[in-house]
Short mmCIF file of C-alpha atoms in Angstrom, two decimals:
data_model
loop_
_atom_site.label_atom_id
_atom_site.label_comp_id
_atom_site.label_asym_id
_atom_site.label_seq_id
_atom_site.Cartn_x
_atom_site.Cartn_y
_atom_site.Cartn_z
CA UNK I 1 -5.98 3.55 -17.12
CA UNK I 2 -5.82 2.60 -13.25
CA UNK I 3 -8.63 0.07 -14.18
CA UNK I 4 -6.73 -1.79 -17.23
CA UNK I 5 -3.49 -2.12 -15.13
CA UNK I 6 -5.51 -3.65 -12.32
CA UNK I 7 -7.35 -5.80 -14.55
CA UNK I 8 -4.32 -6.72 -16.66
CA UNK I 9 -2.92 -8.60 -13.42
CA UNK I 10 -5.54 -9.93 -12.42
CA UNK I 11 -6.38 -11.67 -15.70
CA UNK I 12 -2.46 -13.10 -15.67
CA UNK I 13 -2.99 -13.93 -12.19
CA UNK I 14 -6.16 -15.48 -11.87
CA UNK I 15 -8.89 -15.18 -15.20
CA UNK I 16 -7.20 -15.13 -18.13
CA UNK I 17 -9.05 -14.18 -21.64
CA UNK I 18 -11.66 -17.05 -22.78
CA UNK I 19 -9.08 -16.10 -26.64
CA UNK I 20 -5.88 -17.36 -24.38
CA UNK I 21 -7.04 -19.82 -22.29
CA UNK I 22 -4.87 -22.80 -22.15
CA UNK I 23 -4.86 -26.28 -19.70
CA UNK I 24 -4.20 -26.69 -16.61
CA UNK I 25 -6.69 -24.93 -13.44
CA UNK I 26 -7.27 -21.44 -12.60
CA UNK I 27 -7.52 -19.71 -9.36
CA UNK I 28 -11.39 -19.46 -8.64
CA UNK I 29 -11.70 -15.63 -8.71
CA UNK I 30 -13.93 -15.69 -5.80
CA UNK I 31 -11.17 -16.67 -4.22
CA UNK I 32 -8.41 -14.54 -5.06
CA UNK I 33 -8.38 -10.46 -3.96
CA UNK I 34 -6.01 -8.03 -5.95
CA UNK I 35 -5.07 -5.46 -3.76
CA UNK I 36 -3.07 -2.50 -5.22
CA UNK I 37 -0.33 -0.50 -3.15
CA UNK I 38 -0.69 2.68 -5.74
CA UNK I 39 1.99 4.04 -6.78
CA UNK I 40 3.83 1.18 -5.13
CA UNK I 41 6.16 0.26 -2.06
CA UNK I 42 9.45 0.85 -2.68
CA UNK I 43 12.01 -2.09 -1.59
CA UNK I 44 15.58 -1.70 -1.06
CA UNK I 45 17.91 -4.75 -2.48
CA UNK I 46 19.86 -4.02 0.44
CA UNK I 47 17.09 -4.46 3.12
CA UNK I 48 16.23 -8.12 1.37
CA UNK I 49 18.72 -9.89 0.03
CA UNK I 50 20.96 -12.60 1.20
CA UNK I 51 18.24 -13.40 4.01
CA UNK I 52 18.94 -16.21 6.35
CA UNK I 53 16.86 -19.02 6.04
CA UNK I 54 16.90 -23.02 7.01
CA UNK I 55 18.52 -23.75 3.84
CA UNK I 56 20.66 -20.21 3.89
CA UNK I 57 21.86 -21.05 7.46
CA UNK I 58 24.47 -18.21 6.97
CA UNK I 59 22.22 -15.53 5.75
CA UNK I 60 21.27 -12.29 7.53
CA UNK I 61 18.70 -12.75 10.29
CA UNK I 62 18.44 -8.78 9.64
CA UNK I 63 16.87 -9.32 5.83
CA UNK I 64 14.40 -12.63 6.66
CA UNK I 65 13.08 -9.96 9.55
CA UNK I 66 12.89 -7.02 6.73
CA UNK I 67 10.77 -9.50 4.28
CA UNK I 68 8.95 -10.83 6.87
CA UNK I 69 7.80 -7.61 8.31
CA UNK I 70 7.26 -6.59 4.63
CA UNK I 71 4.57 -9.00 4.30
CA UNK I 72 2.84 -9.98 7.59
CA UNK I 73 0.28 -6.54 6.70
CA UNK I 74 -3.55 -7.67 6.36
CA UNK I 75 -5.32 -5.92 3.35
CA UNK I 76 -8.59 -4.38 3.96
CA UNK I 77 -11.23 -5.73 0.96
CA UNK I 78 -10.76 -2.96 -1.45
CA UNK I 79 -8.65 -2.34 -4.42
CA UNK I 80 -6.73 0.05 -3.52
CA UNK I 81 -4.60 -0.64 -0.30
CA UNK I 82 -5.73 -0.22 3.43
CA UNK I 83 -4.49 -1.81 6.64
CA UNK I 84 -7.21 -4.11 7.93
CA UNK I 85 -6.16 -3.90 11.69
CA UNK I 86 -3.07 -6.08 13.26
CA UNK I 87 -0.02 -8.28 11.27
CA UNK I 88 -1.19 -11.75 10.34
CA UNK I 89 1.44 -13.30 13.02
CA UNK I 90 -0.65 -11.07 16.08
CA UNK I 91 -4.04 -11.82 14.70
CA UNK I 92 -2.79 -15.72 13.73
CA UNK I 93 -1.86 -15.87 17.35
CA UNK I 94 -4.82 -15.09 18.52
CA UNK I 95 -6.46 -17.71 16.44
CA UNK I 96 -4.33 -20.80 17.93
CA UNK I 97 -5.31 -19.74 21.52
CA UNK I 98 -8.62 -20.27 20.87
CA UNK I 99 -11.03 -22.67 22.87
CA UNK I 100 -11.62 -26.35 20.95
CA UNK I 101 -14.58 -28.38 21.22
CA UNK I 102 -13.11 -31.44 19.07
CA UNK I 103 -15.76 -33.63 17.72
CA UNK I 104 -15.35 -37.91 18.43
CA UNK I 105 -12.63 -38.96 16.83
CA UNK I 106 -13.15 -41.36 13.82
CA UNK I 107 -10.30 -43.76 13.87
CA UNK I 108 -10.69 -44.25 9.93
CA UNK I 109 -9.92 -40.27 9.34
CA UNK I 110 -7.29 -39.89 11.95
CA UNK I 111 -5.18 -42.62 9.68
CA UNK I 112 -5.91 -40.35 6.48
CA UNK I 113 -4.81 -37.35 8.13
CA UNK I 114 -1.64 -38.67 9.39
CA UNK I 115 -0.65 -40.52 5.89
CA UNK I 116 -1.50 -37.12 4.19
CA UNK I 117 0.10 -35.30 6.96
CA UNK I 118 3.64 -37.45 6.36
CA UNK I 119 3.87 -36.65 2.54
CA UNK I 120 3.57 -33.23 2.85
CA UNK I 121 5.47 -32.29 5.88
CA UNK I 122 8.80 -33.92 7.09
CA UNK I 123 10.43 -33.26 10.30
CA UNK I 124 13.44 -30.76 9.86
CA UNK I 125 15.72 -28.16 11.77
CA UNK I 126 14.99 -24.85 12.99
CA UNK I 127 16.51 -22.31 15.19
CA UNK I 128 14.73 -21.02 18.55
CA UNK I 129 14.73 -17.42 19.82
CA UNK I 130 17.66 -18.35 21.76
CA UNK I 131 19.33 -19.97 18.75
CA UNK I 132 19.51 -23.52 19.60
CA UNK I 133 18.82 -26.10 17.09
CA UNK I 134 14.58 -27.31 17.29
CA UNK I 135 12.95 -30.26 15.34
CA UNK I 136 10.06 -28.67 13.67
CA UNK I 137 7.30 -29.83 10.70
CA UNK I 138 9.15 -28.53 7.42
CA UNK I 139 7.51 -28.75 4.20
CA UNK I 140 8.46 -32.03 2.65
CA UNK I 141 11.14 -32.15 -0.39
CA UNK I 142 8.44 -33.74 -2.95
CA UNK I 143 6.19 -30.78 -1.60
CA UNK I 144 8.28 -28.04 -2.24
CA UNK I 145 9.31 -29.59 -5.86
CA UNK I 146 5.67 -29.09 -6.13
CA UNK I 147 5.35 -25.70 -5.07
CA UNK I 148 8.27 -24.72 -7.44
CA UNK I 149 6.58 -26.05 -10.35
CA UNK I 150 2.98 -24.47 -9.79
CA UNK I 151 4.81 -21.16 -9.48
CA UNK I 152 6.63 -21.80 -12.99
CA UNK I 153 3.65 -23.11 -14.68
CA UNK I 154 1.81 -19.44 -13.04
CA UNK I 155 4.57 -17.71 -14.28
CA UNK I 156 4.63 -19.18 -18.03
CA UNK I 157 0.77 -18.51 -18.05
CA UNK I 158 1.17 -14.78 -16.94
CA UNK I 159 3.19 -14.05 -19.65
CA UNK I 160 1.27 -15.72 -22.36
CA UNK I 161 -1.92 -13.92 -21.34
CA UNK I 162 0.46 -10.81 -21.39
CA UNK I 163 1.18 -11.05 -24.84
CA UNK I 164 -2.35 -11.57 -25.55
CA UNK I 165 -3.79 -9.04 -23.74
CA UNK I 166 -0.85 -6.72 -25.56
CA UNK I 167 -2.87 -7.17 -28.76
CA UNK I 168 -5.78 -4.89 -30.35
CA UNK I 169 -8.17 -8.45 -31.54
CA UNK I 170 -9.82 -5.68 -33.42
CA UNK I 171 -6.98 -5.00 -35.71
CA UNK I 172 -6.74 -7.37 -38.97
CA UNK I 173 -2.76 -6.99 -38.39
CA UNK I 174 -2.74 -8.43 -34.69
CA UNK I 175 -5.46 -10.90 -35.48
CA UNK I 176 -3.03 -12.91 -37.87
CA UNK I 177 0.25 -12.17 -35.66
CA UNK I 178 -1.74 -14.19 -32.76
CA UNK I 179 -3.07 -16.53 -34.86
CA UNK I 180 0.56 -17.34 -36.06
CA UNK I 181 2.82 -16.74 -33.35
CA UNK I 182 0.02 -18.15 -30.59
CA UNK I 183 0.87 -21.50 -30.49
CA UNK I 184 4.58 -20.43 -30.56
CA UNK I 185 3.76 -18.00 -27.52
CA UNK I 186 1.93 -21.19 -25.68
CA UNK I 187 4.50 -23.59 -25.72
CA UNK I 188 6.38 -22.81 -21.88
CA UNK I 189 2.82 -23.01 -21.25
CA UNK I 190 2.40 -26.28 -21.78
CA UNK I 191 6.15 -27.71 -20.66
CA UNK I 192 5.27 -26.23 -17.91
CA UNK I 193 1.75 -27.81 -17.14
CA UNK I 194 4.03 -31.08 -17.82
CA UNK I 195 6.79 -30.39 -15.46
CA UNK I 196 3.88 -29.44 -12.73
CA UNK I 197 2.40 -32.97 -13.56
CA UNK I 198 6.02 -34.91 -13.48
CA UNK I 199 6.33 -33.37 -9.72
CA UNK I 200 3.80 -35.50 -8.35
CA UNK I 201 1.17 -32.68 -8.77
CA UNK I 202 -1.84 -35.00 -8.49
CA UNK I 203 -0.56 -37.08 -5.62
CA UNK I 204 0.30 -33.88 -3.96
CA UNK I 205 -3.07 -32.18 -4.33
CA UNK I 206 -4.91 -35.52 -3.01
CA UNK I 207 -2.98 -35.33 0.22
CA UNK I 208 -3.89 -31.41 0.53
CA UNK I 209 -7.45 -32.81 -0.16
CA UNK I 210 -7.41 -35.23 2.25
CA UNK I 211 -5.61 -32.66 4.88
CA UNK I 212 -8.63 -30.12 4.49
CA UNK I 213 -11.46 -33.15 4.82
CA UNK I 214 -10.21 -34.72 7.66
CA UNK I 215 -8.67 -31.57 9.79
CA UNK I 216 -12.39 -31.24 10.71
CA UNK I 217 -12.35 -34.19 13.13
CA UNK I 218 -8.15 -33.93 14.06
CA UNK I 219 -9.13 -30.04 14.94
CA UNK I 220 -7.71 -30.37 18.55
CA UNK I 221 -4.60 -32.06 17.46
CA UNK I 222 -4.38 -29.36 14.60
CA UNK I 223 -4.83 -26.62 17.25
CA UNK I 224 -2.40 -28.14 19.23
CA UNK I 225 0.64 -28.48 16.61
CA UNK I 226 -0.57 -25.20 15.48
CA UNK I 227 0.68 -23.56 18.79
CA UNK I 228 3.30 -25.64 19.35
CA UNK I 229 4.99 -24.85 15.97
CA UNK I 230 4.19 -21.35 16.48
CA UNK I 231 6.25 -21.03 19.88
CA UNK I 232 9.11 -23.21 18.37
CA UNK I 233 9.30 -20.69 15.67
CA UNK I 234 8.98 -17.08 17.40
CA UNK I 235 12.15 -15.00 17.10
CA UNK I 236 12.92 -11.91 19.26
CA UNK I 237 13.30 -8.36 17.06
CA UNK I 238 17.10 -7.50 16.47
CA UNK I 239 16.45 -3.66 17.07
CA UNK I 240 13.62 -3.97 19.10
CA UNK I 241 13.88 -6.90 21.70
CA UNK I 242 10.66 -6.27 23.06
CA UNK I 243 9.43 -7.15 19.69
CA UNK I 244 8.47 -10.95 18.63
CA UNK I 245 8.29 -11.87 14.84
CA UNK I 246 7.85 -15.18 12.62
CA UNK I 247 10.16 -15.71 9.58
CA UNK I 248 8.24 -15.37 6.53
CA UNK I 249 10.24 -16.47 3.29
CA UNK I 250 9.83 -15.67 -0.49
CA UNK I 251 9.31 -18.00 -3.50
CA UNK I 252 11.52 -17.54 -5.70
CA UNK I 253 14.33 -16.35 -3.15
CA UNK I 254 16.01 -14.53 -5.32
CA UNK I 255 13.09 -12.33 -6.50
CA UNK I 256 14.72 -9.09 -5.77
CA UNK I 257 17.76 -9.61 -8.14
CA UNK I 258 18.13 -7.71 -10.78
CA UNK I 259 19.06 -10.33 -13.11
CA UNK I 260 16.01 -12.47 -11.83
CA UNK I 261 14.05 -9.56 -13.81
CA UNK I 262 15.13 -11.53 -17.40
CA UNK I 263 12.50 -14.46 -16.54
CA UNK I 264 9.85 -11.51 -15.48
CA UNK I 265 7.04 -10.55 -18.02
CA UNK I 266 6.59 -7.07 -19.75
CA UNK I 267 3.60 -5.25 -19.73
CA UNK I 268 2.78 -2.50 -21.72
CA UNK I 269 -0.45 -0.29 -21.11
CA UNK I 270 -1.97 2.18 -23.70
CA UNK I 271 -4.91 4.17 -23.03
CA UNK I 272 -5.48 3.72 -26.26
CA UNK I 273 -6.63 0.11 -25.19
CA UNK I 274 -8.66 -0.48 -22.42
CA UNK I 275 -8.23 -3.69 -20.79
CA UNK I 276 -11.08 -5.12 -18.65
CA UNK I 277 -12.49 -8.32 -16.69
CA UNK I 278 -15.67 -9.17 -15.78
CA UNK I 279 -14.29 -11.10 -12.28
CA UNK I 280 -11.74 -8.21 -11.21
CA UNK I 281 -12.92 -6.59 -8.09
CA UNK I 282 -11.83 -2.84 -9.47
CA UNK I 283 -16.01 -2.57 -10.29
CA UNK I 284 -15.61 -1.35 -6.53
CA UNK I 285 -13.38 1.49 -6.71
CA UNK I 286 -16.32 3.32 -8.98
CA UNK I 287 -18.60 3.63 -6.22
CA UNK I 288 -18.89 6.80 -4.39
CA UNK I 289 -17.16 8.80 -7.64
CA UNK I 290 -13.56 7.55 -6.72
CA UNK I 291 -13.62 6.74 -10.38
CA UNK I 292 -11.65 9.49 -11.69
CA UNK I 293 -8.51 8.71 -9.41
CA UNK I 294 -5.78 9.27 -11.85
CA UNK I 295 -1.80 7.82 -11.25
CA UNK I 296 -0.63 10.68 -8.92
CA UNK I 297 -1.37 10.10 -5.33
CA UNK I 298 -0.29 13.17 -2.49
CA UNK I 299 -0.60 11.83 1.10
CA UNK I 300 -3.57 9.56 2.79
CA UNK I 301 -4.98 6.11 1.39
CA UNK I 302 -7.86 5.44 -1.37
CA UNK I 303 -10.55 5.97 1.22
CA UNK I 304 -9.68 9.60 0.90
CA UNK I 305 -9.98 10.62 -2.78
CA UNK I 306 -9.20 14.31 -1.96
CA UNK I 307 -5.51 12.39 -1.48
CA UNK I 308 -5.21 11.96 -5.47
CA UNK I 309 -5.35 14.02 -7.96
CA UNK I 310 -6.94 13.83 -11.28
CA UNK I 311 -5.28 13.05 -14.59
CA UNK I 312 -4.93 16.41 -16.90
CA UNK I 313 -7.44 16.35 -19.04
CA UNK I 314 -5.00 17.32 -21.82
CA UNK I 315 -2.85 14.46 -21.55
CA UNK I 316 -2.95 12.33 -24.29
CA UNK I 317 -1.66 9.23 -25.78
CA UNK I 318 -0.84 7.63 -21.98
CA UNK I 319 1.39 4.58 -21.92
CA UNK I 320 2.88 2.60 -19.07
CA UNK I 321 5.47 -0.21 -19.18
CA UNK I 322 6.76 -2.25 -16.41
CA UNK I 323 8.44 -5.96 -15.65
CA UNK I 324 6.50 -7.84 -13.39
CA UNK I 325 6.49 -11.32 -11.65
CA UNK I 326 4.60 -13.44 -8.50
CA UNK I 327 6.41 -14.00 -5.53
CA UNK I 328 5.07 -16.49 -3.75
CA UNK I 329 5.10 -16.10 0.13
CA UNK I 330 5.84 -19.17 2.46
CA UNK I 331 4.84 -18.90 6.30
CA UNK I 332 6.14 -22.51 7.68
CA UNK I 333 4.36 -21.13 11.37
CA UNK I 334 1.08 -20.42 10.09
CA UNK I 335 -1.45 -23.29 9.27
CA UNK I 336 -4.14 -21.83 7.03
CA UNK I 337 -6.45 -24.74 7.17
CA UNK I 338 -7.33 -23.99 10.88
CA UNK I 339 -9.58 -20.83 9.36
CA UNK I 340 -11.97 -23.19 7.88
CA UNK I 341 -12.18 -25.35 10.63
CA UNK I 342 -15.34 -26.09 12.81
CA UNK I 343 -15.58 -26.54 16.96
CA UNK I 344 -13.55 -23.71 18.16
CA UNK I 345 -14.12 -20.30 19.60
CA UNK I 346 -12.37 -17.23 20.73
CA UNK I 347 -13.26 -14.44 23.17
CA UNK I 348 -11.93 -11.49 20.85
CA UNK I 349 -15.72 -11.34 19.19
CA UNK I 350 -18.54 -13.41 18.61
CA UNK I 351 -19.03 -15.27 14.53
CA UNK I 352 -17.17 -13.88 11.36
CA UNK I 353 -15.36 -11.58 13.72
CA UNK I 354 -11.93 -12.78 11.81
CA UNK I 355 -13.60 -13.22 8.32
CA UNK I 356 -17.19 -14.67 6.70
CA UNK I 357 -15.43 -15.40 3.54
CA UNK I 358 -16.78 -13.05 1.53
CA UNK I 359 -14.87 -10.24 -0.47
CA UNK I 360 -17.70 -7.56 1.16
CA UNK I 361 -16.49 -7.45 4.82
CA UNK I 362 -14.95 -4.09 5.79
CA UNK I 363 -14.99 -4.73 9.50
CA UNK I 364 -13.72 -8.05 9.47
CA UNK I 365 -10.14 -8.37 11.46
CA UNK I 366 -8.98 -10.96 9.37
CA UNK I 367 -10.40 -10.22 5.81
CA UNK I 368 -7.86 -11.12 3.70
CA UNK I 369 -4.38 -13.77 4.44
CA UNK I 370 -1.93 -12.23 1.50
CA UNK I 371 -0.56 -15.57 -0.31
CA UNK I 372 1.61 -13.85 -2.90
CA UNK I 373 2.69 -10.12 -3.96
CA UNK I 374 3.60 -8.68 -7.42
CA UNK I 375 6.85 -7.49 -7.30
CA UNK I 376 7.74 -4.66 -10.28
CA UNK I 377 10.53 -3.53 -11.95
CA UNK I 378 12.34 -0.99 -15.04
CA UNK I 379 8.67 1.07 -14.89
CA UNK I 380 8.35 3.86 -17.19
CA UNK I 381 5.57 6.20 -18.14
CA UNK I 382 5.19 7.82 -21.08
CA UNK I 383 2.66 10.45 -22.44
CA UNK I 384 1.95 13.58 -24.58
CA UNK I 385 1.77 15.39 -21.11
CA UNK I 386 -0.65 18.00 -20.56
CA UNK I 387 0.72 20.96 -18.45
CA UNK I 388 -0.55 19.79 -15.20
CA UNK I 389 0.80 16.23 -15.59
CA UNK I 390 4.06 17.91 -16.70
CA UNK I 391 4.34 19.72 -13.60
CA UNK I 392 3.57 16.29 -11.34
CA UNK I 393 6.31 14.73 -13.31
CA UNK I 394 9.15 16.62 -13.37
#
């Protein structure tokens, strides 16, 4: 059961189904780590919402810190959730005070990085620690139009796949419903793919291109704005002001809403189904006989199985439904392209200490930056509960 809801995300996330693939680019699933927080992190409305951000300039300073604390965790590679060592800002930090080498600079790829540079980012406001009014690198308008529209299009893909991966193919009955109601089902698919294109998705994308090619042989200068951006954008901690922090924000902002739920997708989970995919890291959670974790967890992480108990053997006829969406996370202080950049150095440890970028490196510091989170809703579990399971559940 744990497997098929893992794999169900990750196939509306990243692989879908060859049976519902549609246009448009998927995430390469070496690429992309699904990391579960089983049973799940509870989030107060309270704690998130009205946040302050530069286009909420009356917000709450009190929920941007909340989210952005929420998120700035690195995930060990594994499944099943484990802290990897430091936030992302401390370890980031560490990154941008690193020693540069900077190759010679070719005139010719300095002028591609700087027309790139001006179509994605525009020069905006921000607010210093001491809350004074700083010109910073914001993402430009025609990028974030962009960014809006890739997260539609992801979202109107997710919930086709959903409704494919909802049917039995090996039932006469479900065969014909998707073979009538598919191309019905695809349609937000594809007005979304066309709404992605109208907002200058290829133009976009080139510049990003260009960005990653060239940052190679701008890496001082992209060290250098990297740091400077980063100590225009530090904040001090509103209970603790020994504490320093970086506003993260969310995409959509209003992803915590209960009416924001209407536009989520529902998934439904029978173990009467098993759901699978051949690119889904959950293969790993079988080694070492940590295949039998059921859904009830006591104290500890996944690298303890003694922490979770086992699914009654008597239970029978296990279903789970939940709403789910993407919410995509925005750092404006961190610049992820300086990871893949050559000529620089730190004296924390020696190569890969960060990351290799690979999926099998459990002592890397930096293994994993999280991009996006699955945020859940109206869960229910149903079953024809064996004693044991009864007990856990009531």
């Amino acid at each position: 059961m744990m497997q098929s809801i893992y794999d169900t995300l990750f196939s509306g996330f990243v692989q879908p189904p060859d049976a519902a693939a549609v246009q448009g680019p998927n995430p390469d699933p070496a690429r992309v780590y699904l990391v579960m927080e089983w049973p799940g992190k509870q989030i107060s409305e309270a704690d998130v919402a009205g946040a302050w951000s530069p286009t909420n300039p009356t917000g709450k300073m009190s929920a941007t810190e909340n989210f952005s604390d929420l998120v700035d965790k690195i995930p060990s590679t594994f499944p099943m959730w484990a802290p990897a060592g430091p936030p992302v800002s401390d370890t980031y930090r560490s990154i941008t005070n690193a020693q540069v080498t900077p190759p010679p600079e070719n005139a010719a790829q300095k002028a591609a990085y700087e027309k790139a540079d001006r179509l994605i980012w525009t020069e905006g406001k921000d607010f210093d620690d001491d809350g004074n009014s700083v010109t910073v690198k914001k993402p430009h308008p025609m990028y974030v139009a962009y960014k809006k529209a890739a997260l539609a299009y992801a979202n109107a893909l997710t919930a086709f796949i959903n409704n494919y991966l909802a049917l039995d193919m090996t039932k006469p009955e479900d065969q014909r419903r998707w073979a009538l109601q598919g191309p019905g089902m695809r349609t937000p698919v594809d007005a979304a793919w066309d709404d992605w294109n109208a907002a200058h998705k290829t133009k976009i994308e080139d510049a990003l291109a260009t960005l990653s090619q060239s940052s190679n042989n701008q890496v001082g200068v992209v060290f250098t704005e990297a740091r400077r951006r980063l100590d225009l954008l530090k904040k001090t901690g509103l209970t603790d002001p020994g504490k320093t922090w970086y506003a993260s924000y969310a995409l959509p902002a209003n992803w915590f809403a209960p009416s924001a739920v209407d536009s989520w997708t529902r998934a439904t989970i029978s173990s009467k189904k098993e759901t699978k995919n051949e690119h889904s890291d959950y293969s790993k959670v079988e080694v070492g006989g940590k295949a039998s974790w059921g859904l009830w967890s006591g104290g500890g992480g996944f690298a303890s199985e003694q922490a979770h108990e086992h699914m009654d053997e008597t239970t029978d006829n296990l279903e789970v439904s939940f709403s789910y969406a993407k919410v995509d996370i925005d750092r404006p202080w961190l610049n992820a392209l300086l990871m893949g950049l050559n000529g620089w150095h730190t004296t924390a440890g020696g190569k890969n200490f960060y990351s290799d970028g690979t999926k099998n490196q459990p002592k890397a510091a930096f293994p994993l930056l999280p991009m996006s989170f699955v945020a859940v809703r109206n869960l229910s579990i149903s079953a024809d509960w064996g004693r044991k399971d009864l007990d856990s559940v009531t």
